[in-house]
JSON list of C-alpha atoms and ligand atoms in Angstrom, two decimals:
[
{"chain": "A", "resi": 1244, "resn": "MET", "atom": "CA", "xyz": [0.00, 0.00, 0.00]},
{"chain": "A", "resi": 1245, "resn": "ARG", "atom": "CA", "xyz": [1.32, 3.47, -0.80]},
{"chain": "A", "resi": 1246, "resn": "PRO", "atom": "CA", "xyz": [2.44, 5.55, 2.19]},
{"chain": "A", "resi": 1247, "resn": "TRP", "atom": "CA", "xyz": [-0.11, 7.78, 3.90]},
{"chain": "A", "resi": 1248, "resn": "PHE", "atom": "CA", "xyz": [1.75, 10.99, 3.09]},
{"chain": "A", "resi": 1249, "resn": "THR", "atom": "CA", "xyz": [3.15, 11.89, -0.33]},
{"chain": "A", "resi": 1250, "resn": "THR", "atom": "CA", "xyz": [5.82, 14.58, -0.16]},
{"chain": "A", "resi": 1251, "resn": "GLU", "atom": "CA", "xyz": [6.90, 16.58, -3.20]},
{"chain": "A", "resi": 1252, "resn": "GLN", "atom": "CA", "xyz": [9.40, 19.40, -3.46]},
{"chain": "A", "resi": 1253, "resn": "LEU", "atom": "CA", "xyz": [8.06, 22.51, -5.19]},
{"chain": "A", "resi": 1254, "resn": "SER", "atom": "CA", "xyz": [11.25, 24.56, -4.87]},
{"chain": "A", "resi": 1255, "resn": "PRO", "atom": "CA", "xyz": [14.43, 24.14, -2.76]},
{"chain": "A", "resi": 1256, "resn": "ASP", "atom": "CA", "xyz": [12.65, 25.50, 0.34]},
{"chain": "A", "resi": 1257, "resn": "THR", "atom": "CA", "xyz": [8.99, 24.67, -0.32]},
{"chain": "A", "resi": 1258, "resn": "TRP", "atom": "CA", "xyz": [7.27, 21.30, -0.01]},
{"chain": "A", "resi": 1259, "resn": "VAL", "atom": "CA", "xyz": [3.78, 19.92, -0.41]},
{"chain": "A", "resi": 1260, "resn": "ILE", "atom": "CA", "xyz": [2.66, 17.08, 1.87]},
{"chain": "A", "resi": 1261, "resn": "SER", "atom": "CA", "xyz": [-0.42, 15.35, 0.44]},
{"chain": "A", "resi": 1262, "resn": "GLU", "atom": "CA", "xyz": [-2.90, 12.76, 1.70]},
{"chain": "A", "resi": 1263, "resn": "TYR", "atom": "CA", "xyz": [-4.07, 10.92, -1.42]},
{"chain": "A", "resi": 1264, "resn": "ARG", "atom": "CA", "xyz": [-5.55, 7.97, 0.44]},
{"chain": "A", "resi": 1265, "resn": "HIS", "atom": "CA", "xyz": [-8.59, 10.05, 1.38]},
{"chain": "A", "resi": 1266, "resn": "TRP", "atom": "CA", "xyz": [-10.94, 11.21, -1.39]},
{"chain": "A", "resi": 1267, "resn": "GLU", "atom": "CA", "xyz": [-10.38, 14.86, -0.46]},
{"chain": "A", "resi": 1268, "resn": "GLU", "atom": "CA", "xyz": [-6.72, 14.64, -1.54]},
{"chain": "A", "resi": 1269, "resn": "THR", "atom": "CA", "xyz": [-5.65, 17.21, 1.01]},
{"chain": "A", "resi": 1270, "resn": "HIS", "atom": "CA", "xyz": [-2.46, 19.26, 0.58]},
{"chain": "A", "resi": 1271, "resn": "CYS", "atom": "CA", "xyz": [-0.39, 20.94, 3.28]},
{"chain": "A", "resi": 1272, "resn": "TYR", "atom": "CA", "xyz": [2.49, 23.25, 2.37]},
{"chain": "A", "resi": 1273, "resn": "LEU", "atom": "CA", "xyz": [5.77, 23.67, 4.22]},
{"chain": "A", "resi": 1274, "resn": "LEU", "atom": "CA", "xyz": [7.52, 26.98, 3.55]},
{"chain": "A", "resi": 1275, "resn": "ILE", "atom": "CA", "xyz": [11.02, 27.09, 5.00]},
{"chain": "A", "resi": 1276, "resn": "GLY", "atom": "CA", "xyz": [12.67, 30.44, 5.66]},
{"chain": "A", "resi": 1277, "resn": "GLU", "atom": "CA", "xyz": [16.12, 31.20, 7.03]},
{"chain": "A", "resi": 1278, "resn": "ASP", "atom": "CA", "xyz": [14.79, 31.54, 10.60]},
{"chain": "A", "resi": 1279, "resn": "ARG", "atom": "CA", "xyz": [11.60, 29.54, 10.75]},
{"chain": "A", "resi": 1280, "resn": "ALA", "atom": "CA", "xyz": [9.12, 27.54, 8.77]},
{"chain": "A", "resi": 1281, "resn": "LEU", "atom": "CA", "xyz": [5.41, 27.90, 8.13]},
{"chain": "A", "resi": 1282, "resn": "LEU", "atom": "CA", "xyz": [3.09, 24.93, 7.71]},
{"chain": "A", "resi": 1283, "resn": "ILE", "atom": "CA", "xyz": [-0.06, 25.94, 5.83]},
{"chain": "A", "resi": 1284, "resn": "ASP", "atom": "CA", "xyz": [-2.70, 23.43, 7.01]},
{"chain": "A", "resi": 1285, "resn": "THR", "atom": "CA", "xyz": [-1.94, 20.27, 8.96]},
{"chain": "A", "resi": 1286, "resn": "GLY", "atom": "CA", "xyz": [-4.21, 17.81, 7.18]},
{"chain": "A", "resi": 1287, "resn": "LEU", "atom": "CA", "xyz": [-6.66, 15.14, 8.23]},
{"chain": "A", "resi": 1288, "resn": "GLY", "atom": "CA", "xyz": [-5.06, 14.08, 11.50]},
{"chain": "A", "resi": 1289, "resn": "ILE", "atom": "CA", "xyz": [-5.18, 10.37, 10.61]},
{"chain": "A", "resi": 1290, "resn": "CYS", "atom": "CA", "xyz": [-1.39, 9.96, 10.61]},
{"chain": "A", "resi": 1291, "resn": "ASN", "atom": "CA", "xyz": [1.37, 12.00, 12.24]},
{"chain": "A", "resi": 1292, "resn": "ILE", "atom": "CA", "xyz": [2.35, 14.89, 9.97]},
{"chain": "A", "resi": 1293, "resn": "TYR", "atom": "CA", "xyz": [4.91, 16.17, 12.50]},
{"chain": "A", "resi": 1294, "resn": "ASN", "atom": "CA", "xyz": [7.25, 13.30, 11.60]},
{"chain": "A", "resi": 1295, "resn": "GLU", "atom": "CA", "xyz": [6.99, 14.22, 7.91]},
{"chain": "A", "resi": 1296, "resn": "VAL", "atom": "CA", "xyz": [7.74, 17.87, 8.62]},
{"chain": "A", "resi": 1297, "resn": "ARG", "atom": "CA", "xyz": [10.76, 16.99, 10.75]},
{"chain": "A", "resi": 1298, "resn": "LYS", "atom": "CA", "xyz": [12.26, 15.02, 7.84]},
{"chain": "A", "resi": 1299, "resn": "LEU", "atom": "CA", "xyz": [12.26, 18.27, 5.85]},
{"chain": "A", "resi": 1300, "resn": "THR", "atom": "CA", "xyz": [13.33, 20.95, 8.34]},
{"chain": "A", "resi": 1301, "resn": "ASP", "atom": "CA", "xyz": [14.75, 21.37, 11.83]},
{"chain": "A", "resi": 1302, "resn": "LYS", "atom": "CA", "xyz": [13.63, 25.03, 12.05]},
{"chain": "A", "resi": 1303, "resn": "PRO", "atom": "CA", "xyz": [10.85, 26.08, 14.44]},
{"chain": "A", "resi": 1304, "resn": "VAL", "atom": "CA", "xyz": [7.51, 25.54, 12.72]},
{"chain": "A", "resi": 1305, "resn": "THR", "atom": "CA", "xyz": [4.38, 27.66, 13.01]},
{"chain": "A", "resi": 1306, "resn": "ALA", "atom": "CA", "xyz": [1.16, 26.08, 11.75]},
{"chain": "A", "resi": 1307, "resn": "ILE", "atom": "CA", "xyz": [-1.58, 28.17, 10.16]},
{"chain": "A", "resi": 1308, "resn": "ALA", "atom": "CA", "xyz": [-4.72, 26.62, 8.80]},
{"chain": "A", "resi": 1309, "resn": "THR", "atom": "CA", "xyz": [-6.41, 28.20, 5.82]},
{"chain": "A", "resi": 1310, "resn": "HIS", "atom": "CA", "xyz": [-9.54, 27.67, 7.91]},
{"chain": "A", "resi": 1311, "resn": "ILE", "atom": "CA", "xyz": [-10.83, 25.72, 10.90]},
{"chain": "A", "resi": 1312, "resn": "HIS", "atom": "CA", "xyz": [-12.38, 22.73, 9.15]},
{"chain": "A", "resi": 1313, "resn": "TRP", "atom": "CA", "xyz": [-11.42, 19.31, 10.50]},
{"chain": "A", "resi": 1314, "resn": "ASP", "atom": "CA", "xyz": [-9.51, 18.34, 7.35]},
{"chain": "A", "resi": 1315, "resn": "HIS", "atom": "CA", "xyz": [-7.15, 21.32, 7.67]},
{"chain": "A", "resi": 1316, "resn": "ILE", "atom": "CA", "xyz": [-6.34, 21.21, 11.39]},
{"chain": "A", "resi": 1317, "resn": "GLY", "atom": "CA", "xyz": [-5.93, 17.46, 12.01]},
{"chain": "A", "resi": 1318, "resn": "GLY", "atom": "CA", "xyz": [-2.22, 17.83, 12.80]},
{"chain": "A", "resi": 1319, "resn": "HIS", "atom": "CA", "xyz": [-2.46, 20.99, 14.87]},
{"chain": "A", "resi": 1320, "resn": "LYS", "atom": "CA", "xyz": [-2.05, 18.92, 18.02]},
{"chain": "A", "resi": 1321, "resn": "TYR", "atom": "CA", "xyz": [1.63, 18.49, 17.06]},
{"chain": "A", "resi": 1322, "resn": "PHE", "atom": "CA", "xyz": [2.15, 22.25, 16.61]},
{"chain": "A", "resi": 1323, "resn": "PRO", "atom": "CA", "xyz": [1.12, 24.08, 19.77]},
{"chain": "A", "resi": 1324, "resn": "ARG", "atom": "CA", "xyz": [2.42, 27.30, 18.24]},
{"chain": "A", "resi": 1325, "resn": "PHE", "atom": "CA", "xyz": [-0.35, 27.91, 15.70]},
{"chain": "A", "resi": 1326, "resn": "TYR", "atom": "CA", "xyz": [-2.13, 31.01, 14.40]},
{"chain": "A", "resi": 1327, "resn": "ALA", "atom": "CA", "xyz": [-5.81, 31.32, 13.54]},
{"chain": "A", "resi": 1328, "resn": "HIS", "atom": "CA", "xyz": [-8.23, 33.94, 12.26]},
{"chain": "A", "resi": 1329, "resn": "GLN", "atom": "CA", "xyz": [-10.40, 35.63, 14.84]},
{"chain": "A", "resi": 1330, "resn": "ALA", "atom": "CA", "xyz": [-13.68, 34.76, 13.11]},
{"chain": "A", "resi": 1331, "resn": "GLU", "atom": "CA", "xyz": [-13.15, 31.02, 13.63]},
{"chain": "A", "resi": 1332, "resn": "LEU", "atom": "CA", "xyz": [-11.96, 30.99, 17.25]},
{"chain": "A", "resi": 1333, "resn": "PRO", "atom": "CA", "xyz": [-15.33, 29.64, 18.48]},
{"chain": "A", "resi": 1334, "resn": "TRP", "atom": "CA", "xyz": [-14.79, 26.57, 16.27]},
{"chain": "A", "resi": 1335, "resn": "LEU", "atom": "CA", "xyz": [-11.61, 25.85, 18.23]},
{"chain": "A", "resi": 1336, "resn": "GLN", "atom": "CA", "xyz": [-13.54, 26.08, 21.49]},
{"chain": "A", "resi": 1337, "resn": "GLY", "atom": "CA", "xyz": [-16.43, 23.65, 21.24]},
{"chain": "A", "resi": 1338, "resn": "GLU", "atom": "CA", "xyz": [-18.71, 25.55, 18.86]},
{"chain": "A", "resi": 1339, "resn": "PHE", "atom": "CA", "xyz": [-18.04, 23.78, 15.58]},
{"chain": "A", "resi": 1340, "resn": "PRO", "atom": "CA", "xyz": [-21.47, 23.26, 13.98]},
{"chain": "A", "resi": 1341, "resn": "LEU", "atom": "CA", "xyz": [-21.06, 19.52, 13.28]},
{"chain": "A", "resi": 1342, "resn": "SER", "atom": "CA", "xyz": [-21.15, 16.70, 15.85]},
{"chain": "A", "resi": 1343, "resn": "ALA", "atom": "CA", "xyz": [-18.10, 14.54, 16.58]},
{"chain": "A", "resi": 1344, "resn": "GLU", "atom": "CA", "xyz": [-20.01, 11.63, 15.05]},
{"chain": "A", "resi": 1345, "resn": "THR", "atom": "CA", "xyz": [-20.59, 13.49, 11.77]},
{"chain": "A", "resi": 1346, "resn": "VAL", "atom": "CA", "xyz": [-16.94, 14.51, 11.59]},
{"chain": "A", "resi": 1347, "resn": "ARG", "atom": "CA", "xyz": [-15.88, 10.88, 12.18]},
{"chain": "A", "resi": 1348, "resn": "GLU", "atom": "CA", "xyz": [-18.13, 9.73, 9.34]},
{"chain": "A", "resi": 1349, "resn": "MET", "atom": "CA", "xyz": [-16.43, 12.25, 7.05]},
{"chain": "A", "resi": 1350, "resn": "VAL", "atom": "CA", "xyz": [-12.98, 11.10, 8.17]},
{"chain": "A", "resi": 1351, "resn": "LEU", "atom": "CA", "xyz": [-13.79, 7.50, 7.15]},
{"chain": "A", "resi": 1352, "resn": "ASP", "atom": "CA", "xyz": [-15.64, 8.43, 3.94]},
{"chain": "A", "resi": 1353, "resn": "ARG", "atom": "CA", "xyz": [-13.75, 6.98, 0.93]},
{"chain": "A", "resi": 1354, "resn": "CYS", "atom": "CA", "xyz": [-10.63, 6.69, 3.07]},
{"chain": "A", "resi": 1355, "resn": "GLU", "atom": "CA", "xyz": [-7.95, 4.00, 2.85]},
{"chain": "A", "resi": 1356, "resn": "ALA", "atom": "CA", "xyz": [-7.13, 4.36, 6.55]},
{"chain": "A", "resi": 1357, "resn": "PRO", "atom": "CA", "xyz": [-4.15, 2.54, 8.04]},
{"chain": "A", "resi": 1358, "resn": "GLU", "atom": "CA", "xyz": [-5.07, -0.70, 9.81]},
{"chain": "A", "resi": 1359, "resn": "ASP", "atom": "CA", "xyz": [-4.07, 0.60, 13.22]},
{"chain": "A", "resi": 1360, "resn": "PHE", "atom": "CA", "xyz": [-6.17, 3.76, 12.90]},
{"chain": "A", "resi": 1361, "resn": "ASP", "atom": "CA", "xyz": [-8.97, 3.84, 15.50]},
{"chain": "A", "resi": 1362, "resn": "ILE", "atom": "CA", "xyz": [-11.74, 6.26, 14.54]},
{"chain": "A", "resi": 1363, "resn": "ASN", "atom": "CA", "xyz": [-13.10, 6.17, 18.09]},
{"chain": "A", "resi": 1364, "resn": "THR", "atom": "CA", "xyz": [-10.05, 8.11, 19.26]},
{"chain": "A", "resi": 1365, "resn": "TYR", "atom": "CA", "xyz": [-10.47, 10.79, 16.56]},
{"chain": "A", "resi": 1366, "resn": "GLU", "atom": "CA", "xyz": [-11.30, 14.21, 17.96]},
{"chain": "A", "resi": 1367, "resn": "MET", "atom": "CA", "xyz": [-11.56, 17.46, 16.03]},
{"chain": "A", "resi": 1368, "resn": "PHE", "atom": "CA", "xyz": [-8.66, 19.63, 17.22]},
{"chain": "A", "resi": 1369, "resn": "GLN", "atom": "CA", "xyz": [-9.49, 22.25, 19.86]},
{"chain": "A", "resi": 1370, "resn": "GLY", "atom": "CA", "xyz": [-7.10, 24.81, 21.26]},
{"chain": "A", "resi": 1371, "resn": "THR", "atom": "CA", "xyz": [-5.98, 28.37, 21.74]},
{"chain": "A", "resi": 1372, "resn": "PRO", "atom": "CA", "xyz": [-3.82, 30.06, 19.08]},
{"chain": "A", "resi": 1373, "resn": "ALA", "atom": "CA", "xyz": [-0.48, 31.69, 19.91]},
{"chain": "A", "resi": 1374, "resn": "ARG", "atom": "CA", "xyz": [-1.53, 34.59, 17.70]},
{"chain": "A", "resi": 1375, "resn": "ILE", "atom": "CA", "xyz": [-4.93, 35.75, 16.44]},
{"chain": "A", "resi": 1376, "resn": "LEU", "atom": "CA", "xyz": [-5.01, 37.01, 12.87]},
{"chain": "A", "resi": 1377, "resn": "GLN", "atom": "CA", "xyz": [-7.32, 39.51, 11.18]},
{"chain": "A", "resi": 1378, "resn": "GLY", "atom": "CA", "xyz": [-5.85, 39.36, 7.67]},
{"chain": "A", "resi": 1379, "resn": "GLY", "atom": "CA", "xyz": [-3.39, 41.89, 6.30]},
{"chain": "A", "resi": 1380, "resn": "GLU", "atom": "CA", "xyz": [-0.44, 40.62, 8.39]},
{"chain": "A", "resi": 1381, "resn": "THR", "atom": "CA", "xyz": [2.96, 39.92, 6.89]},
{"chain": "A", "resi": 1382, "resn": "LEU", "atom": "CA", "xyz": [4.81, 36.88, 8.20]},
{"chain": "A", "resi": 1383, "resn": "ASP", "atom": "CA", "xyz": [8.60, 37.06, 8.07]},
{"chain": "A", "resi": 1384, "resn": "LEU", "atom": "CA", "xyz": [10.23, 33.64, 7.87]},
{"chain": "A", "resi": 1385, "resn": "GLY", "atom": "CA", "xyz": [13.72, 35.09, 7.39]},
{"chain": "A", "resi": 1386, "resn": "GLY", "atom": "CA", "xyz": [14.50, 35.83, 3.75]},
{"chain": "A", "resi": 1387, "resn": "ARG", "atom": "CA", "xyz": [10.92, 35.28, 2.65]},
{"chain": "A", "resi": 1388, "resn": "THR", "atom": "CA", "xyz": [7.72, 37.08, 3.54]},
{"chain": "A", "resi": 1389, "resn": "ILE", "atom": "CA", "xyz": [4.19, 35.75, 3.31]},
{"chain": "A", "resi": 1390, "resn": "GLN", "atom": "CA", "xyz": [1.11, 37.96, 3.27]},
{"chain": "A", "resi": 1391, "resn": "VAL", "atom": "CA", "xyz": [-2.02, 36.82, 5.07]},
{"chain": "A", "resi": 1392, "resn": "LEU", "atom": "CA", "xyz": [-5.23, 37.53, 3.12]},
{"chain": "A", "resi": 1393, "resn": "HIS", "atom": "CA", "xyz": [-8.63, 37.25, 4.77]},
{"chain": "A", "resi": 1394, "resn": "THR", "atom": "CA", "xyz": [-10.76, 35.53, 2.11]},
{"chain": "A", "resi": 1395, "resn": "PRO", "atom": "CA", "xyz": [-14.13, 34.59, 3.63]},
{"chain": "A", "resi": 1396, "resn": "GLY", "atom": "CA", "xyz": [-16.88, 32.77, 1.74]},
{"chain": "A", "resi": 1397, "resn": "HIS", "atom": "CA", "xyz": [-16.11, 29.08, 2.15]},
{"chain": "A", "resi": 1398, "resn": "SER", "atom": "CA", "xyz": [-15.78, 29.84, 5.85]},
{"chain": "A", "resi": 1399, "resn": "PRO", "atom": "CA", "xyz": [-15.89, 33.11, 7.81]},
{"chain": "A", "resi": 1400, "resn": "GLY", "atom": "CA", "xyz": [-12.21, 33.24, 8.73]},
{"chain": "A", "resi": 1401, "resn": "HIS", "atom": "CA", "xyz": [-10.77, 31.63, 5.61]},
{"chain": "A", "resi": 1402, "resn": "LEU", "atom": "CA", "xyz": [-7.22, 32.72, 4.75]},
{"chain": "A", "resi": 1403, "resn": "CYS", "atom": "CA", "xyz": [-5.19, 32.67, 1.57]},
{"chain": "A", "resi": 1404, "resn": "PHE", "atom": "CA", "xyz": [-1.44, 33.24, 1.61]},
{"chain": "A", "resi": 1405, "resn": "TRP", "atom": "CA", "xyz": [0.49, 35.29, -0.94]},
{"chain": "A", "resi": 1406, "resn": "GLU", "atom": "CA", "xyz": [4.22, 35.15, -1.50]},
{"chain": "A", "resi": 1407, "resn": "GLU", "atom": "CA", "xyz": [4.60, 38.12, -3.78]},
{"chain": "A", "resi": 1408, "resn": "ALA", "atom": "CA", "xyz": [8.31, 37.68, -4.51]},
{"chain": "A", "resi": 1409, "resn": "ARG", "atom": "CA", "xyz": [7.57, 34.30, -6.11]},
{"chain": "A", "resi": 1410, "resn": "GLY", "atom": "CA", "xyz": [4.04, 34.85, -7.38]},
{"chain": "A", "resi": 1411, "resn": "ASP", "atom": "CA", "xyz": [2.82, 31.92, -5.29]},
{"chain": "A", "resi": 1412, "resn": "LEU", "atom": "CA", "xyz": [-0.80, 32.01, -4.11]},
{"chain": "A", "resi": 1413, "resn": "TYR", "atom": "CA", "xyz": [-1.96, 29.43, -1.57]},
{"chain": "A", "resi": 1414, "resn": "THR", "atom": "CA", "xyz": [-5.73, 29.25, -1.96]},
{"chain": "A", "resi": 1415, "resn": "GLY", "atom": "CA", "xyz": [-7.01, 26.72, 0.60]},
{"chain": "A", "resi": 1416, "resn": "ASP", "atom": "CA", "xyz": [-10.64, 25.81, -0.13]},
{"chain": "A", "resi": 1417, "resn": "LEU", "atom": "CA", "xyz": [-11.38, 29.07, -1.97]},
{"chain": "A", "resi": 1418, "resn": "VAL", "atom": "CA", "xyz": [-9.92, 27.85, -5.26]},
{"chain": "A", "resi": 1419, "resn": "TYR", "atom": "CA", "xyz": [-9.29, 24.25, -6.36]},
{"chain": "A", "resi": 1420, "resn": "LEU", "atom": "CA", "xyz": [-10.17, 21.98, -9.27]},
{"chain": "A", "resi": 1421, "resn": "ASP", "atom": "CA", "xyz": [-13.31, 20.12, -8.11]},
{"chain": "A", "resi": 1422, "resn": "THR", "atom": "CA", "xyz": [-16.63, 21.08, -6.51]},
{"chain": "A", "resi": 1423, "resn": "LEU", "atom": "CA", "xyz": [-16.28, 24.16, -4.32]},
{"chain": "A", "resi": 1424, "resn": "PHE", "atom": "CA", "xyz": [-18.50, 24.20, -1.23]},
{"chain": "A", "resi": 1425, "resn": "ALA", "atom": "CA", "xyz": [-20.51, 27.34, -0.50]},
{"chain": "A", "resi": 1426, "resn": "TYR", "atom": "CA", "xyz": [-23.79, 25.76, 0.64]},
{"chain": "A", "resi": 1427, "resn": "TYR", "atom": "CA", "xyz": [-23.42, 25.21, 4.38]},
{"chain": "A", "resi": 1428, "resn": "PRO", "atom": "CA", "xyz": [-24.97, 27.80, 6.68]},
{"chain": "A", "resi": 1429, "resn": "SER", "atom": "CA", "xyz": [-21.50, 29.09, 7.66]},
{"chain": "A", "resi": 1430, "resn": "THR", "atom": "CA", "xyz": [-20.62, 29.83, 4.02]},
{"chain": "A", "resi": 1431, "resn": "ASP", "atom": "CA", "xyz": [-21.36, 33.16, 2.34]},
{"chain": "A", "resi": 1432, "resn": "PRO", "atom": "CA", "xyz": [-21.72, 33.26, -1.46]},
{"chain": "A", "resi": 1433, "resn": "ASP", "atom": "CA", "xyz": [-21.38, 37.06, -1.70]},
{"chain": "A", "resi": 1434, "resn": "ALA", "atom": "CA", "xyz": [-18.25, 37.04, 0.43]},
{"chain": "A", "resi": 1435, "resn": "TYR", "atom": "CA", "xyz": [-16.96, 34.18, -1.75]},
{"chain": "A", "resi": 1436, "resn": "LEU", "atom": "CA", "xyz": [-17.19, 36.40, -4.83]},
{"chain": "A", "resi": 1437, "resn": "ALA", "atom": "CA", "xyz": [-15.56, 39.32, -3.02]},
{"chain": "A", "resi": 1438, "resn": "SER", "atom": "CA", "xyz": [-12.64, 37.06, -2.03]},
{"chain": "A", "resi": 1439, "resn": "LEU", "atom": "CA", "xyz": [-12.28, 35.82, -5.61]},
{"chain": "A", "resi": 1440, "resn": "GLU", "atom": "CA", "xyz": [-12.22, 39.45, -6.76]},
{"chain": "A", "resi": 1441, "resn": "ALA", "atom": "CA", "xyz": [-9.32, 40.07, -4.37]},
{"chain": "A", "resi": 1442, "resn": "VAL", "atom": "CA", "xyz": [-7.21, 37.03, -5.26]},
{"chain": "A", "resi": 1443, "resn": "ALA", "atom": "CA", "xyz": [-7.87, 37.29, -9.00]},
{"chain": "A", "resi": 1444, "resn": "ALA", "atom": "CA", "xyz": [-6.35, 40.78, -8.90]},
{"chain": "A", "resi": 1445, "resn": "LEU", "atom": "CA", "xyz": [-2.98, 39.35, -7.77]},
{"chain": "A", "resi": 1446, "resn": "PRO", "atom": "CA", "xyz": [-0.35, 38.55, -10.42]},
{"chain": "A", "resi": 1447, "resn": "ALA", "atom": "CA", "xyz": [-0.13, 34.88, -9.36]},
{"chain": "A", "resi": 1448, "resn": "ARG", "atom": "CA", "xyz": [2.25, 32.71, -11.34]},
{"chain": "A", "resi": 1449, "resn": "ARG", "atom": "CA", "xyz": [1.36, 29.60, -9.38]},
{"chain": "A", "resi": 1450, "resn": "VAL", "atom": "CA", "xyz": [-1.86, 28.64, -7.58]},
{"chain": "A", "resi": 1451, "resn": "LEU", "atom": "CA", "xyz": [-1.49, 26.07, -4.80]},
{"chain": "A", "resi": 1452, "resn": "PRO", "atom": "CA", "xyz": [-4.80, 24.63, -3.57]},
{"chain": "A", "resi": 1453, "resn": "ALA", "atom": "CA", "xyz": [-5.67, 22.63, -0.45]},
{"chain": "A", "resi": 1454, "resn": "HIS", "atom": "CA", "xyz": [-7.33, 19.77, -2.35]},
{"chain": "A", "resi": 1455, "resn": "HIS", "atom": "CA", "xyz": [-7.12, 17.67, -5.52]},
{"chain": "A", "resi": 1456, "resn": "SER", "atom": "CA", "xyz": [-4.95, 18.41, -8.56]},
{"chain": "A", "resi": 1457, "resn": "LEU", "atom": "CA", "xyz": [-1.80, 20.48, -8.01]},
{"chain": "A", "resi": 1458, "resn": "ASP", "atom": "CA", "xyz": [-1.89, 21.42, -11.67]},
{"chain": "A", "resi": 1459, "resn": "VAL", "atom": "CA", "xyz": [-4.07, 24.51, -11.31]},
{"chain": "A", "resi": 1460, "resn": "PRO", "atom": "CA", "xyz": [-3.99, 27.06, -14.14]},
{"chain": "A", "resi": 1461, "resn": "PRO", "atom": "CA", "xyz": [-2.97, 30.48, -12.75]},
{"chain": "A", "resi": 1462, "resn": "ALA", "atom": "CA", "xyz": [-6.02, 31.94, -14.52]},
{"chain": "A", "resi": 1463, "resn": "LEU", "atom": "CA", "xyz": [-8.45, 29.77, -12.51]},
{"chain": "A", "resi": 1464, "resn": "PRO", "atom": "CA", "xyz": [-9.24, 32.40, -9.83]},
{"chain": "A", "resi": 1465, "resn": "THR", "atom": "CA", "xyz": [-10.14, 34.83, -12.61]},
{"chain": "A", "resi": 1466, "resn": "GLN", "atom": "CA", "xyz": [-12.35, 32.25, -14.34]},
{"chain": "A", "resi": 1467, "resn": "MET", "atom": "CA", "xyz": [-14.10, 31.52, -11.05]},
{"chain": "A", "resi": 1468, "resn": "ARG", "atom": "CA", "xyz": [-14.55, 35.22, -10.36]},
{"chain": "A", "resi": 1469, "resn": "ASP", "atom": "CA", "xyz": [-16.14, 35.72, -13.78]},
{"chain": "A", "resi": 1470, "resn": "ALA", "atom": "CA", "xyz": [-18.45, 32.72, -13.30]},
{"chain": "A", "resi": 1471, "resn": "LEU", "atom": "CA", "xyz": [-19.61, 33.96, -9.88]},
{"chain": "A", "resi": 1472, "resn": "ARG", "atom": "CA", "xyz": [-20.13, 37.48, -11.25]},
{"chain": "A", "resi": 1473, "resn": "GLN", "atom": "CA", "xyz": [-22.40, 35.93, -13.88]},
{"chain": "A", "resi": 1474, "resn": "LEU", "atom": "CA", "xyz": [-24.31, 33.94, -11.25]},
{"chain": "A", "resi": 1475, "resn": "LYS", "atom": "CA", "xyz": [-24.78, 37.13, -9.26]},
{"chain": "A", "resi": 1476, "resn": "ARG", "atom": "CA", "xyz": [-26.16, 38.96, -12.30]},
{"chain": "A", "resi": 1477, "resn": "GLU", "atom": "CA", "xyz": [-28.63, 36.08, -12.76]},
{"chain": "A", "resi": 1478, "resn": "GLY", "atom": "CA", "xyz": [-29.72, 36.17, -9.11]},
{"chain": "A", "resi": 1479, "resn": "LYS", "atom": "CA", "xyz": [-28.27, 32.68, -8.51]},
{"chain": "A", "resi": 1480, "resn": "LEU", "atom": "CA", "xyz": [-25.42, 33.56, -6.16]},
{"chain": "A", "resi": 1481, "resn": "ARG", "atom": "CA", "xyz": [-27.35, 32.44, -3.10]},
{"chain": "A", "resi": 1482, "resn": "HIS", "atom": "CA", "xyz": [-27.77, 29.43, -0.84]},
{"chain": "A", "resi": 1483, "resn": "GLY", "atom": "CA", "xyz": [-30.04, 26.78, -2.31]},
{"chain": "A", "resi": 1484, "resn": "ALA", "atom": "CA", "xyz": [-29.43, 27.79, -5.93]},
{"chain": "A", "resi": 1485, "resn": "GLY", "atom": "CA", "xyz": [-27.85, 24.40, -6.67]},
{"chain": "A", "resi": 1486, "resn": "THR", "atom": "CA", "xyz": [-24.60, 23.15, -8.20]},
{"chain": "A", "resi": 1487, "resn": "PHE", "atom": "CA", "xyz": [-23.16, 24.88, -11.26]},
{"chain": "A", "resi": 1488, "resn": "GLN", "atom": "CA", "xyz": [-20.65, 23.06, -13.51]},
{"chain": "A", "resi": 1489, "resn": "TYR", "atom": "CA", "xyz": [-17.78, 24.69, -15.34]},
{"chain": "A", "resi": 1490, "resn": "ASP", "atom": "CA", "xyz": [-14.67, 23.49, -17.12]},
{"chain": "A", "resi": 1491, "resn": "GLY", "atom": "CA", "xyz": [-12.86, 21.33, -14.54]},
{"chain": "A", "resi": 1492, "resn": "TRP", "atom": "CA", "xyz": [-14.67, 22.68, -11.48]},
{"chain": "A", "resi": 1493, "resn": "ALA", "atom": "CA", "xyz": [-18.11, 23.37, -10.01]},
{"chain": "A", "resi": 1494, "resn": "ILE", "atom": "CA", "xyz": [-19.64, 25.35, -7.19]},
{"chain": "A", "resi": 1495, "resn": "TRP", "atom": "CA", "xyz": [-22.34, 24.05, -4.85]},
{"chain": "A", "resi": 1496, "resn": "LEU", "atom": "CA", "xyz": [-24.40, 26.91, -3.47]},
{"chain": "B", "resi": 417, "resn": "LIG", "atom": "ZN1", "xyz": [-13.21, 23.66, 4.17]},
{"chain": "B", "resi": 418, "resn": "LIG", "atom": "ZN1", "xyz": [-11.00, 21.49, 2.73]}
]
């Protein structure tokens, strides 16, 4: 059986750690600076991502989730020094809108879990961040700086990360090649469009999503923005409007 984590090097100091044995095909990104490293998302929490990270760097690591959904914070327990957006703090303190049972069903859904994995011990991560973000911060890793963008829509405190010097845009669940989710009560279709307007305006040379194919055309955020603008003009950018299919992606409202 293939290993749980698949690690690929994107540049000499940037890695993607993927979990292809779950249907969500989650990606976490490790950005290594001269002084410290940033781990964007910590994955499903089924296997120990800390051991993978330690194979790649011995620098201090700060974890930041693109948002507080279970599939992006599963490894936070290994990184007590993590940052989170203010809008999602209640979800780290017992107020996540799904039950533990529902989350466990999603963990096992279309998942080739390791034999020794016990779903009964799976808990959605809860904790207190070392730093609370609002969006607009610049994170200095030593020799590389990462901008924090507040991009709500998929979730209220969703973050994208922009490394301007390289043209790298880390898009989390805002932009990826598959069905985007903007139908749960905690999503906001209008905010989703506003966030796409913001990221589409950046001169991204590479778009790095949190799920599915890593081969994302840099023009995808612009295509999504245009599609959502059209839905808005038609009065369809609202909860309950249905699922709309496009070339290589869809949005469920
Ligand atoms: Zn999500
Ligand atoms: Zn996700």
